Amino acid sequence: PAVPNTTGQPARIRTAGSADPALGRGRLIADRMPPGTTTLFLVSDTLGTTPLVGGVGTLCLSGNIGRFVAPGQVKAASISGVAALDLDLGAIPRPSSLHPVAPGETWSFTAWFRDTDAGQPSSNFTDAVSVTFQ
């Protein structure tokens, strides 16, 4: 589970859409974040637990972590603390390339967001969600 942020709640992430990569689309939705916070979605095919140095929370991914940083993919949370990203399942970011999702693959997602800790600028993570594509 995620560590509570300045809203007093742990942020969470969920998915929407189909687990069929042939349909080509999916959606990530992060919520319970501070309003207006910058949000960066991350992906990996490996789960892990790495405490955040210089921030709060735990990164629930390991291995080759991809970042959704193409134009329009870095989001700001709405006034209600929600950020969403539409996924192109034919182009999941890896450290050095884009990867098309194939049936049988499991991908895990989290969101990294700006926060404060004891009044100082910091960052935090949502929990993680894994999807096994059909």
PDB file of C-alpha atoms in Angstrom:
ATOM      1  CA  PRO A   1       0.000   0.000   0.000  1.00  0.00           C
ATOM      2  CA  ALA A   2       1.067   3.595  -0.605  1.00  0.00           C
ATOM      3  CA  VAL A   3       2.194   5.969   2.148  1.00  0.00           C
ATOM      4  CA  PRO A   4      -0.293   8.757   3.035  1.00  0.00           C
ATOM      5  CA  ASN A   5       0.440  12.083   1.348  1.00  0.00           C
ATOM      6  CA  THR A   6      -0.489  15.645   2.311  1.00  0.00           C
ATOM      7  CA  THR A   7      -4.171  14.875   1.650  1.00  0.00           C
ATOM      8  CA  GLY A   8      -3.999  12.448   4.587  1.00  0.00           C
ATOM      9  CA  GLN A   9      -4.726   9.486   2.315  1.00  0.00           C
ATOM     10  CA  PRO A  10      -2.499   7.133   0.346  1.00  0.00           C
ATOM     11  CA  ALA A  11      -2.682   7.770  -3.404  1.00  0.00           C
ATOM     12  CA  ARG A  12      -3.848   4.873  -5.540  1.00  0.00           C
ATOM     13  CA  ILE A  13      -3.768   3.810  -9.182  1.00  0.00           C
ATOM     14  CA  ARG A  14      -6.253   1.786 -11.191  1.00  0.00           C
ATOM     15  CA  THR A  15      -6.809   0.786 -14.783  1.00  0.00           C
ATOM     16  CA  ALA A  16      -9.733   1.092 -17.143  1.00  0.00           C
ATOM     17  CA  GLY A  17     -10.342  -0.460 -20.530  1.00  0.00           C
ATOM     18  CA  SER A  18      -9.604  -3.868 -21.930  1.00  0.00           C
ATOM     19  CA  ALA A  19      -6.745  -6.274 -21.180  1.00  0.00           C
ATOM     20  CA  ASP A  20      -6.765  -7.238 -24.870  1.00  0.00           C
ATOM     21  CA  PRO A  21      -3.722  -5.621 -26.526  1.00  0.00           C
ATOM     22  CA  ALA A  22      -5.375  -6.049 -29.935  1.00  0.00           C
ATOM     23  CA  LEU A  23      -7.770  -3.251 -28.945  1.00  0.00           C
ATOM     24  CA  GLY A  24      -4.731  -1.004 -28.548  1.00  0.00           C
ATOM     25  CA  ARG A  25      -5.956   1.241 -25.735  1.00  0.00           C
ATOM     26  CA  GLY A  26      -6.080   1.385 -21.979  1.00  0.00           C
ATOM     27  CA  ARG A  27      -6.201   4.034 -19.283  1.00  0.00           C
ATOM     28  CA  LEU A  28      -4.381   4.650 -16.003  1.00  0.00           C
ATOM     29  CA  ILE A  29      -6.134   6.666 -13.306  1.00  0.00           C
ATOM     30  CA  ALA A  30      -4.286   7.922 -10.214  1.00  0.00           C
ATOM     31  CA  ASP A  31      -6.271   9.576  -7.443  1.00  0.00           C
ATOM     32  CA  ARG A  32      -6.119  10.796  -3.839  1.00  0.00           C
ATOM     33  CA  MET A  33      -3.176  13.040  -4.737  1.00  0.00           C
ATOM     34  CA  PRO A  34      -2.702  16.701  -3.780  1.00  0.00           C
ATOM     35  CA  PRO A  35      -4.531  18.970  -6.266  1.00  0.00           C
ATOM     36  CA  GLY A  36      -2.367  20.311  -9.086  1.00  0.00           C
ATOM     37  CA  THR A  37       0.551  18.019  -8.350  1.00  0.00           C
ATOM     38  CA  THR A  38       2.813  17.004 -11.243  1.00  0.00           C
ATOM     39  CA  THR A  39       2.325  13.286 -11.956  1.00  0.00           C
ATOM     40  CA  LEU A  40       4.623  10.923 -13.856  1.00  0.00           C
ATOM     41  CA  PHE A  41       3.333   7.427 -14.699  1.00  0.00           C
ATOM     42  CA  LEU A  42       5.836   4.542 -14.612  1.00  0.00           C
ATOM     43  CA  VAL A  43       5.742   0.968 -15.955  1.00  0.00           C
ATOM     44  CA  SER A  44       7.759  -2.234 -15.579  1.00  0.00           C
ATOM     45  CA  ASP A  45       7.374  -5.949 -16.129  1.00  0.00           C
ATOM     46  CA  THR A  46       8.931  -6.525 -12.673  1.00  0.00           C
ATOM     47  CA  LEU A  47       7.480  -5.708  -9.257  1.00  0.00           C
ATOM     48  CA  GLY A  48       9.773  -4.641  -6.422  1.00  0.00           C
ATOM     49  CA  THR A  49       9.982  -2.536  -3.274  1.00  0.00           C
ATOM     50  CA  THR A  50      12.439   0.357  -3.233  1.00  0.00           C
ATOM     51  CA  PRO A  51      12.045   3.054  -0.552  1.00  0.00           C
ATOM     52  CA  LEU A  52      12.245   6.548  -2.023  1.00  0.00           C
ATOM     53  CA  VAL A  53      15.441   8.363  -1.018  1.00  0.00           C
ATOM     54  CA  GLY A  54      14.788  12.054  -0.413  1.00  0.00           C
ATOM     55  CA  GLY A  55      11.029  11.605  -0.353  1.00  0.00           C
ATOM     56  CA  VAL A  56       8.329   9.436   1.129  1.00  0.00           C
ATOM     57  CA  GLY A  57       6.774   6.268  -0.170  1.00  0.00           C
ATOM     58  CA  THR A  58       8.004   3.123  -1.868  1.00  0.00           C
ATOM     59  CA  LEU A  59       8.523   2.443  -5.543  1.00  0.00           C
ATOM     60  CA  CYS A  60       6.708  -0.848  -6.205  1.00  0.00           C
ATOM     61  CA  LEU A  61       8.538  -1.487  -9.503  1.00  0.00           C
ATOM     62  CA  SER A  62      12.039  -2.714 -10.300  1.00  0.00           C
ATOM     63  CA  GLY A  63      14.006  -3.931 -13.300  1.00  0.00           C
ATOM     64  CA  ASN A  64      13.673  -1.953 -16.525  1.00  0.00           C
ATOM     65  CA  ILE A  65      11.362   0.901 -15.581  1.00  0.00           C
ATOM     66  CA  GLY A  66       9.750   2.898 -18.353  1.00  0.00           C
ATOM     67  CA  ARG A  67       8.572   6.474 -17.949  1.00  0.00           C
ATOM     68  CA  PHE A  68       5.617   8.017 -19.763  1.00  0.00           C
ATOM     69  CA  VAL A  69       7.342  11.305 -20.664  1.00  0.00           C
ATOM     70  CA  ALA A  70       6.294  11.873 -24.289  1.00  0.00           C
ATOM     71  CA  PRO A  71       4.488  15.166 -25.003  1.00  0.00           C
ATOM     72  CA  GLY A  72       1.166  15.206 -23.146  1.00  0.00           C
ATOM     73  CA  GLN A  73       1.994  12.213 -20.902  1.00  0.00           C
ATOM     74  CA  VAL A  74       3.223  14.087 -17.804  1.00  0.00           C
ATOM     75  CA  LYS A  75       0.036  15.158 -16.056  1.00  0.00           C
ATOM     76  CA  ALA A  76      -1.140  17.556 -13.369  1.00  0.00           C
ATOM     77  CA  ALA A  77      -3.669  16.276 -10.851  1.00  0.00           C
ATOM     78  CA  SER A  78      -7.073  17.935 -11.058  1.00  0.00           C
ATOM     79  CA  ILE A  79      -8.602  19.975  -8.247  1.00  0.00           C
ATOM     80  CA  SER A  80     -10.001  16.664  -6.963  1.00  0.00           C
ATOM     81  CA  GLY A  81      -6.529  15.039  -6.991  1.00  0.00           C
ATOM     82  CA  VAL A  82      -6.990  12.849 -10.089  1.00  0.00           C
ATOM     83  CA  ALA A  83      -4.609  12.377 -13.022  1.00  0.00           C
ATOM     84  CA  ALA A  84      -5.327  10.048 -15.936  1.00  0.00           C
ATOM     85  CA  LEU A  85      -3.249   8.789 -18.840  1.00  0.00           C
ATOM     86  CA  ASP A  86      -4.538   7.118 -21.986  1.00  0.00           C
ATOM     87  CA  LEU A  87      -2.259   4.234 -22.967  1.00  0.00           C
ATOM     88  CA  ASP A  88      -1.212   3.206 -26.439  1.00  0.00           C
ATOM     89  CA  LEU A  89      -0.656  -0.528 -25.914  1.00  0.00           C
ATOM     90  CA  GLY A  90       1.458  -0.598 -29.069  1.00  0.00           C
ATOM     91  CA  ALA A  91       4.010   1.761 -27.520  1.00  0.00           C
ATOM     92  CA  ILE A  92       4.743   1.075 -23.829  1.00  0.00           C
ATOM     93  CA  PRO A  93       7.953   2.902 -22.824  1.00  0.00           C
ATOM     94  CA  ARG A  94      11.037   0.949 -21.874  1.00  0.00           C
ATOM     95  CA  PRO A  95      14.349   2.565 -20.892  1.00  0.00           C
ATOM     96  CA  SER A  96      15.628   2.676 -24.483  1.00  0.00           C
ATOM     97  CA  SER A  97      12.655   1.990 -26.752  1.00  0.00           C
ATOM     98  CA  LEU A  98       8.891   1.579 -27.065  1.00  0.00           C
ATOM     99  CA  HIS A  99       7.431  -1.914 -26.655  1.00  0.00           C
ATOM    100  CA  PRO A 100       4.143  -3.276 -28.039  1.00  0.00           C
ATOM    101  CA  VAL A 101       2.202  -5.262 -25.440  1.00  0.00           C
ATOM    102  CA  ALA A 102       1.779  -8.943 -26.344  1.00  0.00           C
ATOM    103  CA  PRO A 103      -0.816 -11.415 -25.050  1.00  0.00           C
ATOM    104  CA  GLY A 104       0.396 -13.183 -21.896  1.00  0.00           C
ATOM    105  CA  GLU A 105       2.620 -10.317 -20.722  1.00  0.00           C
ATOM    106  CA  THR A 106       2.108  -8.799 -17.281  1.00  0.00           C
ATOM    107  CA  TRP A 107       2.882  -5.104 -16.838  1.00  0.00           C
ATOM    108  CA  SER A 108       2.783  -3.155 -13.583  1.00  0.00           C
ATOM    109  CA  PHE A 109       2.078   0.557 -13.292  1.00  0.00           C
ATOM    110  CA  THR A 110       2.496   3.239 -10.627  1.00  0.00           C
ATOM    111  CA  ALA A 111       2.493   7.035 -10.495  1.00  0.00           C
ATOM    112  CA  TRP A 112       5.172   9.261  -8.984  1.00  0.00           C
ATOM    113  CA  PHE A 113       3.965  12.685  -7.869  1.00  0.00           C
ATOM    114  CA  ARG A 114       5.166  15.875  -6.216  1.00  0.00           C
ATOM    115  CA  ASP A 115       4.208  16.307  -2.572  1.00  0.00           C
ATOM    116  CA  THR A 116       5.549  17.922   0.588  1.00  0.00           C
ATOM    117  CA  ASP A 117       7.012  16.297   3.688  1.00  0.00           C
ATOM    118  CA  ALA A 118       7.042  18.360   6.890  1.00  0.00           C
ATOM    119  CA  GLY A 119       6.489  21.451   4.731  1.00  0.00           C
ATOM    120  CA  GLN A 120       9.459  20.707   2.457  1.00  0.00           C
ATOM    121  CA  PRO A 121       9.188  19.811  -1.259  1.00  0.00           C
ATOM    122  CA  SER A 122       9.181  16.053  -1.686  1.00  0.00           C
ATOM    123  CA  SER A 123       7.568  13.325  -3.745  1.00  0.00           C
ATOM    124  CA  ASN A 124       5.558  10.163  -3.216  1.00  0.00           C
ATOM    125  CA  PHE A 125       4.090   7.203  -5.109  1.00  0.00           C
ATOM    126  CA  THR A 126       0.693   5.648  -5.612  1.00  0.00           C
ATOM    127  CA  ASP A 127       0.344   1.947  -4.976  1.00  0.00           C
ATOM    128  CA  ALA A 128       0.931  -0.279  -8.029  1.00  0.00           C
ATOM    129  CA  VAL A 129      -1.446  -2.187 -10.262  1.00  0.00           C
ATOM    130  CA  SER A 130      -0.560  -5.147 -12.476  1.00  0.00           C
ATOM    131  CA  VAL A 131      -2.338  -6.179 -15.675  1.00  0.00           C
ATOM    132  CA  THR A 132      -1.911  -9.527 -17.417  1.00  0.00           C
ATOM    133  CA  PHE A 133      -2.858  -8.975 -21.031  1.00  0.00           C
ATOM    134  CA  GLN A 134      -4.944 -11.629 -22.794  1.00  0.00           C
TER     135      GLN A 134
END
